Short mmCIF file of C-alpha atoms and ligand atoms in Angstrom, two decimals:
data_model
loop_
_atom_site.label_atom_id
_atom_site.label_comp_id
_atom_site.label_asym_id
_atom_site.label_seq_id
_atom_site.Cartn_x
_atom_site.Cartn_y
_atom_site.Cartn_z
CA MET A 18 49.98 18.21 21.77
CA ILE A 19 49.20 20.40 18.77
CA LEU A 20 52.10 20.13 16.32
CA GLU A 21 53.40 22.96 14.13
CA SER A 22 53.34 22.44 10.37
CA GLY A 23 57.16 22.44 10.14
CA ARG A 24 57.40 19.59 12.65
CA ILE A 25 54.67 17.67 10.82
CA ALA A 26 56.56 18.07 7.51
CA GLU A 27 59.74 16.64 9.12
CA MET A 28 57.77 13.73 10.54
CA ALA A 29 56.16 13.07 7.15
CA THR A 30 59.60 12.55 5.63
CA LEU A 31 60.72 10.23 8.43
CA TRP A 32 57.47 8.27 8.66
CA GLU A 33 57.32 7.74 4.89
CA GLU A 34 59.93 5.02 5.39
CA LEU A 35 58.12 3.24 8.25
CA GLU A 36 55.82 0.24 8.04
CA PRO A 37 52.14 0.99 8.84
CA ARG A 38 52.29 -0.77 12.21
CA GLU A 39 55.35 1.32 13.14
CA ILE A 40 53.53 4.51 12.18
CA VAL A 41 50.55 3.51 14.31
CA ALA A 42 52.84 2.74 17.27
CA ALA A 43 54.75 6.03 16.87
CA ALA A 44 51.51 8.01 16.68
CA LEU A 45 50.01 6.35 19.77
CA ASP A 46 53.28 6.94 21.61
CA LEU A 47 53.42 10.60 20.61
CA PHE A 48 49.80 11.60 21.18
CA GLY A 49 48.76 9.19 23.99
CA ASP A 50 45.07 9.53 24.80
CA ARG A 51 44.80 12.65 22.59
CA ILE A 52 44.51 10.58 19.41
CA THR A 53 41.49 8.80 17.96
CA ILE A 54 40.96 6.45 15.01
CA ALA A 55 38.29 7.26 12.42
CA SER A 56 36.58 4.10 11.25
CA SER A 57 33.87 3.37 8.72
CA PHE A 58 34.80 -0.29 9.15
CA GLY A 59 36.12 -0.57 5.61
CA LEU A 60 39.10 -2.82 4.89
CA GLU A 61 41.64 -0.11 5.79
CA ASP A 62 39.90 0.62 9.07
CA VAL A 63 39.72 -2.95 10.31
CA ALA A 64 43.44 -3.36 9.52
CA LEU A 65 44.23 -0.16 11.44
CA ILE A 66 42.21 -1.22 14.48
CA HIS A 67 43.95 -4.58 14.44
CA MET A 68 47.38 -2.90 14.29
CA ALA A 69 46.56 -0.35 16.95
CA THR A 70 45.19 -2.85 19.44
CA SER A 71 48.21 -5.08 18.87
CA VAL A 72 50.67 -2.34 19.88
CA ALA A 73 48.67 -0.28 22.41
CA LYS A 74 48.95 -0.75 26.14
CA GLY A 75 45.24 -0.10 26.77
CA PRO A 76 41.92 0.33 24.93
CA ILE A 77 42.03 2.48 21.81
CA ASP A 78 39.62 5.31 21.11
CA VAL A 79 37.76 4.71 17.84
CA PHE A 80 34.86 6.67 16.38
CA CYS A 81 32.46 5.89 13.59
CA LEU A 82 30.35 8.48 11.78
CA ASP A 83 27.03 6.67 11.96
CA THR A 84 24.94 8.33 9.26
CA GLU A 85 22.10 5.97 10.24
CA VAL A 86 21.99 4.73 6.63
CA LEU A 87 24.91 2.32 6.65
CA PHE A 88 24.69 -1.25 5.35
CA PRO A 89 23.44 -3.95 7.78
CA GLU A 90 26.78 -5.73 7.17
CA THR A 91 28.63 -2.63 8.40
CA TYR A 92 26.57 -2.43 11.59
CA ALA A 93 27.15 -6.15 12.22
CA LEU A 94 30.92 -5.73 11.77
CA MET A 95 30.94 -2.71 14.05
CA ASN A 96 29.25 -4.75 16.79
CA ARG A 97 31.68 -7.59 16.30
CA PHE A 98 34.69 -5.28 16.73
CA SER A 99 33.10 -3.61 19.71
CA GLU A 100 32.72 -6.97 21.41
CA SER A 101 36.03 -8.59 20.51
CA TYR A 102 38.66 -5.82 20.25
CA ALA A 103 40.05 -3.58 22.99
CA ILE A 104 38.44 -0.41 21.68
CA ARG A 105 36.24 2.34 23.06
CA LEU A 106 33.88 2.85 20.15
CA ARG A 107 31.95 6.10 19.82
CA ARG A 108 29.09 6.18 17.32
CA VAL A 109 28.78 9.81 16.33
CA VAL A 110 25.36 10.54 14.86
CA PRO A 111 24.15 13.59 12.89
CA GLU A 112 22.50 16.48 14.67
CA PHE A 113 19.27 15.73 12.76
CA SER A 114 17.68 12.30 12.75
CA LEU A 115 16.58 11.03 9.33
CA ALA A 116 13.00 12.07 10.12
CA GLN A 117 14.15 15.58 11.04
CA GLN A 118 16.26 15.79 7.88
CA ILE A 119 13.21 14.88 5.76
CA GLU A 120 11.14 17.50 7.57
CA ARG A 121 13.69 20.24 6.86
CA TYR A 122 15.17 19.21 3.51
CA GLY A 123 12.60 16.83 1.99
CA GLU A 124 12.80 13.14 1.06
CA GLU A 125 16.01 11.50 -0.21
CA LEU A 126 18.33 14.48 0.06
CA TRP A 127 21.19 12.17 -0.99
CA ALA A 128 19.57 11.74 -4.43
CA ARG A 129 19.18 15.50 -4.99
CA ASP A 130 22.02 17.18 -3.12
CA PRO A 131 24.55 14.67 -1.82
CA ASP A 132 26.98 17.45 -0.82
CA GLN A 133 24.43 18.88 1.56
CA CYS A 134 23.51 15.42 2.85
CA CYS A 135 27.19 14.56 3.50
CA LYS A 136 27.64 17.91 5.20
CA LEU A 137 24.80 17.17 7.58
CA ARG A 138 25.46 13.48 8.18
CA LYS A 139 29.28 13.29 7.98
CA VAL A 140 31.21 16.56 7.88
CA GLU A 141 29.51 18.31 10.80
CA PRO A 142 29.58 15.17 12.98
CA LEU A 143 33.30 14.76 12.19
CA GLY A 144 34.01 18.17 13.70
CA ARG A 145 32.24 17.10 16.89
CA ALA A 146 33.97 13.71 16.92
CA LEU A 147 37.41 15.37 16.86
CA GLN A 148 36.77 17.88 19.62
CA GLY A 149 39.17 17.34 22.51
CA TYR A 150 41.78 15.50 20.41
CA ASP A 151 45.12 16.58 18.97
CA ALA A 152 45.34 13.99 16.19
CA TRP A 153 43.34 11.42 14.30
CA VAL A 154 44.23 8.28 12.34
CA THR A 155 42.63 7.56 8.96
CA GLY A 156 42.79 4.78 6.39
CA LEU A 157 43.71 7.07 3.47
CA ARG A 158 45.83 5.37 0.79
CA ARG A 159 47.32 6.85 -2.37
CA ALA A 160 46.10 3.81 -4.31
CA GLN A 161 42.49 4.74 -3.59
CA GLY A 162 42.43 7.13 -6.52
CA PRO A 163 43.53 10.46 -7.98
CA THR A 164 42.05 12.55 -5.16
CA ARG A 165 44.27 10.78 -2.65
CA GLN A 166 47.57 10.64 -4.54
CA ASN A 167 49.19 13.42 -2.53
CA ALA A 168 48.33 12.04 0.90
CA LYS A 169 51.24 11.77 3.34
CA ALA A 170 51.90 9.46 6.27
CA VAL A 171 51.30 12.43 8.52
CA GLU A 172 49.90 15.80 7.52
CA PRO A 173 48.30 18.88 9.02
CA ASP A 174 44.52 18.96 9.19
CA ALA A 175 44.01 22.68 8.74
CA ARG A 176 40.24 22.53 8.95
CA HIS A 177 40.25 21.11 12.47
CA GLY A 178 43.65 22.40 13.59
CA LEU A 179 44.89 18.86 14.24
CA THR A 180 47.41 16.36 12.94
CA LYS A 181 46.16 13.64 10.62
CA VAL A 182 48.00 10.33 10.53
CA ASN A 183 47.60 8.03 7.50
CA PRO A 184 49.62 4.88 8.29
CA LEU A 185 48.49 2.91 5.21
CA VAL A 186 49.29 5.68 2.75
CA ARG A 187 51.86 3.65 0.75
CA TRP A 188 49.99 0.34 0.69
CA SER A 189 48.51 -1.17 -2.45
CA ASP A 190 45.24 -3.10 -2.44
CA GLU A 191 47.25 -6.33 -2.51
CA GLN A 192 49.30 -5.38 0.56
CA LEU A 193 46.18 -4.46 2.47
CA TRP A 194 44.40 -7.71 1.61
CA ALA A 195 47.54 -9.72 2.44
CA TYR A 196 47.66 -8.17 5.91
CA VAL A 197 43.96 -8.71 6.63
CA ARG A 198 44.12 -12.33 5.50
CA ALA A 199 47.40 -13.16 7.26
CA GLU A 200 46.20 -11.67 10.54
CA GLU A 201 42.67 -13.08 10.11
CA VAL A 202 41.09 -9.70 10.70
CA PRO A 203 37.27 -9.74 10.37
CA TYR A 204 36.10 -7.67 7.39
CA ASN A 205 32.91 -6.58 5.66
CA PRO A 206 31.60 -9.39 3.38
CA LEU A 207 30.51 -6.73 0.86
CA HIS A 208 34.18 -6.36 -0.17
CA GLU A 209 33.90 -9.79 -1.79
CA ARG A 210 30.69 -8.82 -3.61
CA GLY A 211 32.23 -5.98 -5.66
CA TYR A 212 32.31 -3.19 -3.07
CA PRO A 213 35.93 -2.01 -2.61
CA SER A 214 34.70 1.18 -0.92
CA ILE A 215 31.65 1.02 1.35
CA GLY A 216 29.72 4.06 2.48
CA CYS A 217 26.02 4.73 2.97
CA ILE A 218 23.54 2.30 1.50
CA HIS A 219 21.95 4.88 -0.85
CA CYS A 220 25.26 6.10 -2.30
CA THR A 221 27.29 2.93 -2.80
CA ARG A 222 27.06 0.39 -5.61
CA ALA A 223 29.23 -2.54 -6.61
CA VAL A 224 31.94 -1.86 -9.24
CA SER A 225 33.06 -4.03 -12.14
CA PRO A 226 36.55 -5.53 -12.30
CA GLY A 227 39.03 -2.87 -13.53
CA GLU A 228 36.71 0.03 -12.68
CA ASP A 229 37.99 2.86 -10.45
CA PRO A 230 37.49 1.54 -6.88
CA ARG A 231 35.62 4.72 -5.92
CA ALA A 232 33.34 4.68 -9.00
CA GLY A 233 30.71 2.95 -6.89
CA ARG A 234 30.35 5.96 -4.62
CA TRP A 235 27.74 8.59 -5.59
CA ALA A 236 27.25 7.01 -9.04
CA GLY A 237 25.60 9.52 -11.39
CA PHE A 238 27.18 12.51 -9.64
CA ALA A 239 30.59 14.12 -10.21
CA LYS A 240 31.15 13.77 -6.46
CA THR A 241 33.95 11.37 -5.42
CA GLU A 242 34.60 12.43 -1.81
CA CYS A 243 32.26 12.93 1.11
CA GLY A 244 34.21 15.98 2.25
CA LEU A 245 35.93 14.44 5.26
CA HIS A 246 39.39 14.61 3.68
CA LEU A 247 39.14 17.79 1.62
S1 SF4 B 164 27.08 9.17 1.51
FE1 SF4 B 164 24.99 9.59 0.74
S2 SF4 B 164 23.52 9.09 2.39
FE2 SF4 B 164 25.61 9.18 3.25
S3 SF4 B 164 25.76 11.21 4.06
FE3 SF4 B 164 26.63 11.31 1.98
S4 SF4 B 164 24.94 11.79 0.55
FE4 SF4 B 164 24.05 11.24 2.59
#
């Protein structure tokens, strides 16, 4: 069901008051098998999968944009979730393998033109991942930084013509950690080694206490977003 922007705006006001698990349940109820969860297996994503599988009647559709340059810890966590949670996990890979990307664009494109690299390895695959769906669920939170301060619990995704649901939008870091710990949700061990936000291995570094949580992404470039949520 493709929703009109007026209806989405009404829902955003109503859902702003709901708890994240209630938003997940309402979204699954509304969109049925026409909704999918985007997961990079960061802290937000593991919490969302845990919530969704706890309220869903059957397996949940989850996709991961596998850039083929993720951390070994991320791949291990992905396998663990695949084996122990009721999810149908799709690993969506770029059109070009790494070898093909090097052939066409040269070595280490991420170090020279990360926008182009993200376009090839994340943005284009996202479009394919969302084909056939009416809505997707993301782990966007306002506390993640200035670029995310205007996110709503539910909002139109004009680029793909879909509805985007952000159940954790109001949660602080502390609330997210409290949920993950209380529910004993498996999480990426890199979070405890200074990585609040975990992306590709070449574009993520640990941050110091008090630093912007997203400062560890694309260090040395003005870039702060991969383009998935722009
Ligand atoms: S995060 Fe880095 S390696 Fe990953 S797709 Fe973007 S530029 Fe390429």
